[in-house]
Amino acid sequence: MAEVEETLKRIQSQNGVQGIIIVNTEGIPIKTTLDNASTVQYAGLIHQLVMKARSTVRDIDPQNDLTFLRIRSKKNEIMIAPDKDYFLIVIQNPSD
Amino acid sequence: MPPKKPKKSSAGSKGKDKKIQSPAAHDWELSNQDHPEDIFPMVLTSATQELFDCVADEDVTGESPYKLLEKDDIIQDIKTRAAVSDFSPVKQIVLDYPEDELLLVYDRDFTYGQSFYLVLTPDAKDRILNPPKPETPEVFEKEVVKTPEPKPWISFGSDKEIDEEAFKESREKLLYKFSRVRRKFGVPVCFSDRNTADYLECASYQDSRFSIKQMQRDCGMQAVPRLQSSSAQTQWKFQKNIFTQYTPRELSVEEKENILQLESLKTFCNSVTPRVLQALQQEGIMNVFFDDWKALGTATEDGDWAGKVSEGLMLYQAFTDQKYTKDKKICSVNWHPTIYGVIAVALTAKKEDQLNESAVRASFILFYTFSDPSNPQLLLECPDDIFAFEFCPSDPNIIVGGCINGQVVLWDISAHVTGLQGTQPGKKVSVNTDTCDFHQDLDDNKENKTPIVRYCAVSALDSSHKAPITDVQWLPATFEVTRTGLPVENMYNVSTQVVTCSPDCTIMFWDVRVSNLLSHSASERRQIMDQKTPYSVPDTFKHLDRTWKPLFRVSLPKIDTSGEYAPLKFNMEHYTCNANENGDSSKVIPDYSQLILPSAKTLKALEDVNTKLYIGTEDGEIIYIDWKLGKDDSGRLQSAKPLHCFSIHHWLVNTVQRSPFFKDIILTAGSWNFAIWKEGVMDGPILLSASSEQVCTVGCWSLSRPAVFFIGKEDGSIEVWNLLEKTNEPVQVHSHVTNAKITCIKPWAASSKQHFLAVTDDLGMVRVFEIPKTLYVPSRSESLNVKKYFELEEDRLKDLLRREELWEKQKETEGLKKRTEPDKPVTSLVENEEANVKEYNDYLMLEENVLKGMGLWRAPADTQDT
């Protein structure tokens, strides 16, 4: 518990970080720093995207796997780090 | 010898007579003979042949087998040789032969059994000798193709069928006419019953005699696709709306707690964190998506890379005219707004000459064009030296000028515009010299006949300014002004009003239209009518000549003291009206002589026109005043007091100019410095340059770059300032452009590739410089940057002022403090001393305790003494 908290703190301390969400494989958010509505929205949408991205990578090369996904938009950047059981979503506002 | 029956039909050569022979052959019984009836095959011995000159193959051949024999000779031969003669079998025929000559034919091919045959009848003879001419084939004749002519119809039996099918009346139609008795016409009919049995019926019945069985029937057939339409529909038995609603799945709090405790989550976090941190930090370091190359390109994007780009102003042309510009200086210069390459300069005599009134020389405004740098193309005659003049923005043929004696002058050059346009470089239009001849009013003995235009109208001497007019401006076409200074809408969308200012402390508004107010006395009006303008002067402004009075005057009372300001230059805000869309009247230039001054009540007042003027005065002050006349206590219309006055420049102000890009930024130049003001900021200029060594004689903004402006100096140098590069010194200094003082600078954008700067000086020369690309192509978002800069400056100014106030206050309070409490500092010192001693004692106690705790305390017997 404390480790998880500590990790979140480390990530949160970077400049520009707007929010962090930890989501399980089914897409249900476990831990978040944003409000409920945004969390649920992010989790649902990004979960589908990650599944798609992962399947794409694995279709091309079955030995390969998705390690990181970054979506850069006009206003901010969404970073997704997938893993076997969970994935971590970080929303950052770029400095420039 | 068997008596051969005289059936010797003649035989034509090669069987031509065959067709005639068939009926003939039937008649005679000599069918076993294989030769026709009217010839007789016979053998002629060679002796006979020689006798009759018909030797075979000598006299008669296959080609000419005919030989005519005399009848008498044959009879002679028969008599001579009796039975031996070859002709004995035909003796009787020969004797009966009606003609004298018999035809003997040599039958080479033995067609009739013998080598010769004798033709027995004269008909056959004729036929053989004169065979019917063969039909000449029509191929050899070129016949004209005739159109087929209708031929009569030859019946082949089809008409019978048609007749059978056709329907004809076999008899005439029977007509039965029934009518009632005349007297029963119109009488109502009365019906009654009758017994049907009394009547003889004539019923129809099937008669077998007349039954026609149709064996064959014609009927038409057509193949048509079979169409069938059918429909089906499900039955909506139970009507009910269906919708779905969903909520996201969420874990309950306990579940979340459980998961958070799991090991897997911990490992996950550990593994994921480095990646995420790296990505986050990457973001912070640099922006990978930023296109440096694109951001680099600014003004040099489309510059030529050949290296020919020059940085400074390049001299393009210089204009001067020996005759007119001698000993004169140029006070004002203007580019012609529409014609390319035409510059107009106003020449005034220099100050020293002004005192010398004996030499009265005509004053002119010269028009130069690029194509002819040493001869002016047009001269405008002025009653006196002109200090300032302007082209009318709506009609470039109208020019207004302000004289040295205070009069306002109007010209109309529409007659000579073609002459000016004809002198474009590259156009070889011969200038119509006819018009020049009319303008020989003055005694010109020039060879090149520059046309001179006399002024159309000049203002009334008593109502003009009392001092030289130093600035003239046209009011923009978007609004006009009434007699009280109220801005109203301009119906014609042309500029018709002029504002002038002069150091006699007034600003006057003039209108060039016909005034319908009967302000003229009868004698004046008569005077106007009687006056004939000289032939050559266009009568556009005839109504104004010599009687022109200003609409109203604005005087400039001083703010603090009595007296008035003496304005030299002024500037007003150009009002742009967006809602003026009644027809595209921009192209139509109304005839100025027909415009009539409307009554003030009929026009709509415009509320949002900025009626304030920035004025630069003789003493170096910048005044901000409203020109609307207000009512003072006594009810008379009076000019308002100026809103602000700043004494920034120390001498004559010679430029007050608004930036063409920002409506509220004004450049003023005078004496040894220049300043930039923002309208609305009443505290002072937002930028004030350092005093330079030379007097700044003129300043002007660049037309295409918001941050660039030019300053002319007394020593003949031009400074180019760029606010975005350096604000404390000019970016470029072109020193000694001319030897004399620079009097006027005017930029002009001739085309997108050519920008010119006209510089005039004290010696009467006009130099046109070409502005290099770096100075006229604005940098990226230059306007925005300059705006930001000005805002920054404004903030700085406000801040400065605020701080100044603060300092003032502080100084005051401190001064007060010093005066009221002089012994306070002494007591405070004593207090401090006590506090220090107390602290030291406390420290000693602490030290003692700590050392005691550590077991290192040694009672210092000697320290107690202090």
mmCIF file of N, CA and C in Angstrom, chain B residues 783-823:
data_model
loop_
_atom_site.group_PDB
_atom_site.id
_atom_site.type_symbol
_atom_site.label_atom_id
_atom_site.label_comp_id
_atom_site.label_asym_id
_atom_site.label_seq_id
_atom_site.Cartn_x
_atom_site.Cartn_y
_atom_site.Cartn_z
ATOM 1 N N SER B 783 3.202 42.612 -36.087
ATOM 2 C CA SER B 783 2.167 43.494 -35.552
ATOM 3 C C SER B 783 1.859 43.122 -34.111
ATOM 4 N N LEU B 784 1.766 41.835 -33.898
ATOM 5 C CA LEU B 784 1.447 41.366 -32.550
ATOM 6 C C LEU B 784 2.560 41.725 -31.587
ATOM 7 N N ASN B 785 3.774 41.534 -32.041
ATOM 8 C CA ASN B 785 4.905 41.821 -31.170
ATOM 9 C C ASN B 785 4.987 43.296 -30.829
ATOM 10 N N VAL B 786 4.740 44.101 -31.828
ATOM 11 C CA VAL B 786 4.810 45.539 -31.568
ATOM 12 C C VAL B 786 3.711 45.952 -30.607
ATOM 13 N N LYS B 787 2.571 45.344 -30.817
ATOM 14 C CA LYS B 787 1.464 45.672 -29.920
ATOM 15 C C LYS B 787 1.833 45.301 -28.492
ATOM 16 N N LYS B 788 2.409 44.131 -28.369
ATOM 17 C CA LYS B 788 2.809 43.702 -27.032
ATOM 18 C C LYS B 788 3.826 44.658 -26.456
ATOM 19 N N TYR B 789 4.739 45.078 -27.309
ATOM 20 C CA TYR B 789 5.769 45.993 -26.844
ATOM 21 C C TYR B 789 5.163 47.284 -26.342
ATOM 22 N N PHE B 790 4.219 47.785 -27.088
ATOM 23 C CA PHE B 790 3.593 49.033 -26.662
ATOM 24 C C PHE B 790 2.842 48.850 -25.360
ATOM 25 N N GLU B 791 2.195 47.708 -25.257
ATOM 26 C CA GLU B 791 1.488 47.477 -23.998
ATOM 27 C C GLU B 791 2.465 47.401 -22.842
ATOM 28 N N LEU B 792 3.578 46.779 -23.129
ATOM 29 C CA LEU B 792 4.609 46.692 -22.104
ATOM 30 C C LEU B 792 5.074 48.067 -21.683
ATOM 31 N N GLU B 793 5.292 48.878 -22.688
ATOM 32 C CA GLU B 793 5.753 50.229 -22.393
ATOM 33 C C GLU B 793 4.717 50.987 -21.602
ATOM 34 N N GLU B 794 3.479 50.761 -21.979
ATOM 35 C CA GLU B 794 2.415 51.464 -21.264
ATOM 36 C C GLU B 794 2.402 51.033 -19.801
ATOM 37 N N ASP B 795 2.543 49.729 -19.617
ATOM 38 C CA ASP B 795 2.553 49.251 -18.239
ATOM 39 C C ASP B 795 3.724 49.817 -17.474
ATOM 40 N N ARG B 796 4.840 49.862 -18.159
ATOM 41 C CA ARG B 796 6.035 50.396 -17.505
ATOM 42 C C ARG B 796 5.820 51.838 -17.101
ATOM 43 N N LEU B 797 5.194 52.559 -18.007
ATOM 44 C CA LEU B 797 4.948 53.963 -17.710
ATOM 45 C C LEU B 797 4.046 54.102 -16.506
ATOM 46 N N LYS B 798 2.995 53.309 -16.536
ATOM 47 C CA LYS B 798 2.060 53.412 -15.418
ATOM 48 C C LYS B 798 2.743 53.015 -14.128
ATOM 49 N N ASP B 799 3.512 51.970 -14.269
ATOM 50 C CA ASP B 799 4.224 51.505 -13.087
ATOM 51 C C ASP B 799 5.160 52.581 -12.563
ATOM 52 N N LEU B 800 5.848 53.193 -13.494
ATOM 53 C CA LEU B 800 6.782 54.244 -13.120
ATOM 54 C C LEU B 800 6.063 55.368 -12.408
ATOM 55 N N LEU B 801 4.962 55.740 -12.966
ATOM 56 C CA LEU B 801 4.226 56.840 -12.355
ATOM 57 C C LEU B 801 3.729 56.459 -10.983
ATOM 58 N N ARG B 802 3.286 55.196 -10.913
ATOM 59 C CA ARG B 802 2.780 54.755 -9.632
ATOM 60 C C ARG B 802 3.881 54.776 -8.602
ATOM 61 N N ARG B 803 5.033 54.301 -9.079
ATOM 62 C CA ARG B 803 6.148 54.281 -8.144
ATOM 63 C C ARG B 803 6.580 55.661 -7.739
ATOM 64 N N GLU B 804 6.520 56.533 -8.709
ATOM 65 C CA GLU B 804 6.881 57.904 -8.384
ATOM 66 C C GLU B 804 5.971 58.435 -7.324
ATOM 67 N N GLU B 805 4.705 58.144 -7.494
ATOM 68 C CA GLU B 805 3.763 58.606 -6.470
ATOM 69 C C GLU B 805 4.100 58.014 -5.132
ATOM 70 N N LEU B 806 4.410 56.741 -5.181
ATOM 71 C CA LEU B 806 4.731 56.048 -3.934
ATOM 72 C C LEU B 806 5.937 56.660 -3.265
ATOM 73 N N TRP B 807 6.944 56.913 -4.096
ATOM 74 C CA TRP B 807 8.141 57.514 -3.531
ATOM 75 C C TRP B 807 7.852 58.881 -2.947
ATOM 76 N N GLU B 808 6.999 59.586 -3.694
ATOM 77 C CA GLU B 808 6.635 60.901 -3.182
ATOM 78 C C GLU B 808 6.007 60.762 -1.811
ATOM 79 N N LYS B 809 5.107 59.825 -1.749
ATOM 80 C CA LYS B 809 4.412 59.660 -0.462
ATOM 81 C C LYS B 809 5.377 59.244 0.622
ATOM 82 N N GLN B 810 6.238 58.310 0.255
ATOM 83 C CA GLN B 810 7.199 57.833 1.249
ATOM 84 C C GLN B 810 8.082 58.963 1.740
ATOM 85 N N LYS B 811 8.515 59.723 0.768
ATOM 86 C CA LYS B 811 9.378 60.847 1.160
ATOM 87 C C LYS B 811 8.647 61.759 2.116
ATOM 88 N N GLU B 812 7.392 61.964 1.808
ATOM 89 C CA GLU B 812 6.611 62.853 2.679
ATOM 90 C C GLU B 812 6.499 62.284 4.073
ATOM 91 N N THR B 813 6.126 61.018 4.102
ATOM 92 C CA THR B 813 5.934 60.438 5.431
ATOM 93 C C THR B 813 7.235 60.376 6.201
ATOM 94 N N GLU B 814 8.273 60.045 5.484
ATOM 95 C CA GLU B 814 9.552 59.999 6.193
ATOM 96 C C GLU B 814 9.946 61.375 6.701
ATOM 97 N N GLY B 815 9.738 62.306 5.868
ATOM 98 C CA GLY B 815 10.036 63.667 6.283
ATOM 99 C C GLY B 815 9.212 64.040 7.528
ATOM 100 N N LEU B 816 7.958 63.643 7.500
ATOM 101 C CA LEU B 816 7.104 63.915 8.650
ATOM 102 C C LEU B 816 7.623 63.213 9.897
ATOM 103 N N LYS B 817 7.958 61.968 9.644
ATOM 104 C CA LYS B 817 8.439 61.195 10.780
ATOM 105 C C LYS B 817 9.671 61.856 11.407
ATOM 106 N N LYS B 818 10.555 62.277 10.555
ATOM 107 C CA LYS B 818 11.795 62.850 11.077
ATOM 108 C C LYS B 818 11.502 64.082 11.927
ATOM 109 N N ARG B 819 10.569 64.810 11.438
ATOM 110 C CA ARG B 819 10.308 66.076 12.136
ATOM 111 C C ARG B 819 9.619 65.860 13.481
ATOM 112 N N THR B 820 8.684 64.931 13.545
ATOM 113 C CA THR B 820 7.889 64.813 14.775
ATOM 114 C C THR B 820 8.588 64.030 15.873
ATOM 115 N N GLU B 821 9.366 62.990 15.526
ATOM 116 C CA GLU B 821 9.982 62.186 16.601
ATOM 117 C C GLU B 821 11.487 62.182 16.456
ATOM 118 N N PRO B 822 12.163 63.159 16.933
ATOM 119 C CA PRO B 822 13.622 63.161 16.789
ATOM 120 C C PRO B 822 14.324 62.271 17.800
ATOM 121 N N ASP B 823 13.760 62.025 19.079
ATOM 122 C CA ASP B 823 14.491 61.264 20.091
ATOM 123 C C ASP B 823 14.128 59.787 20.075
#
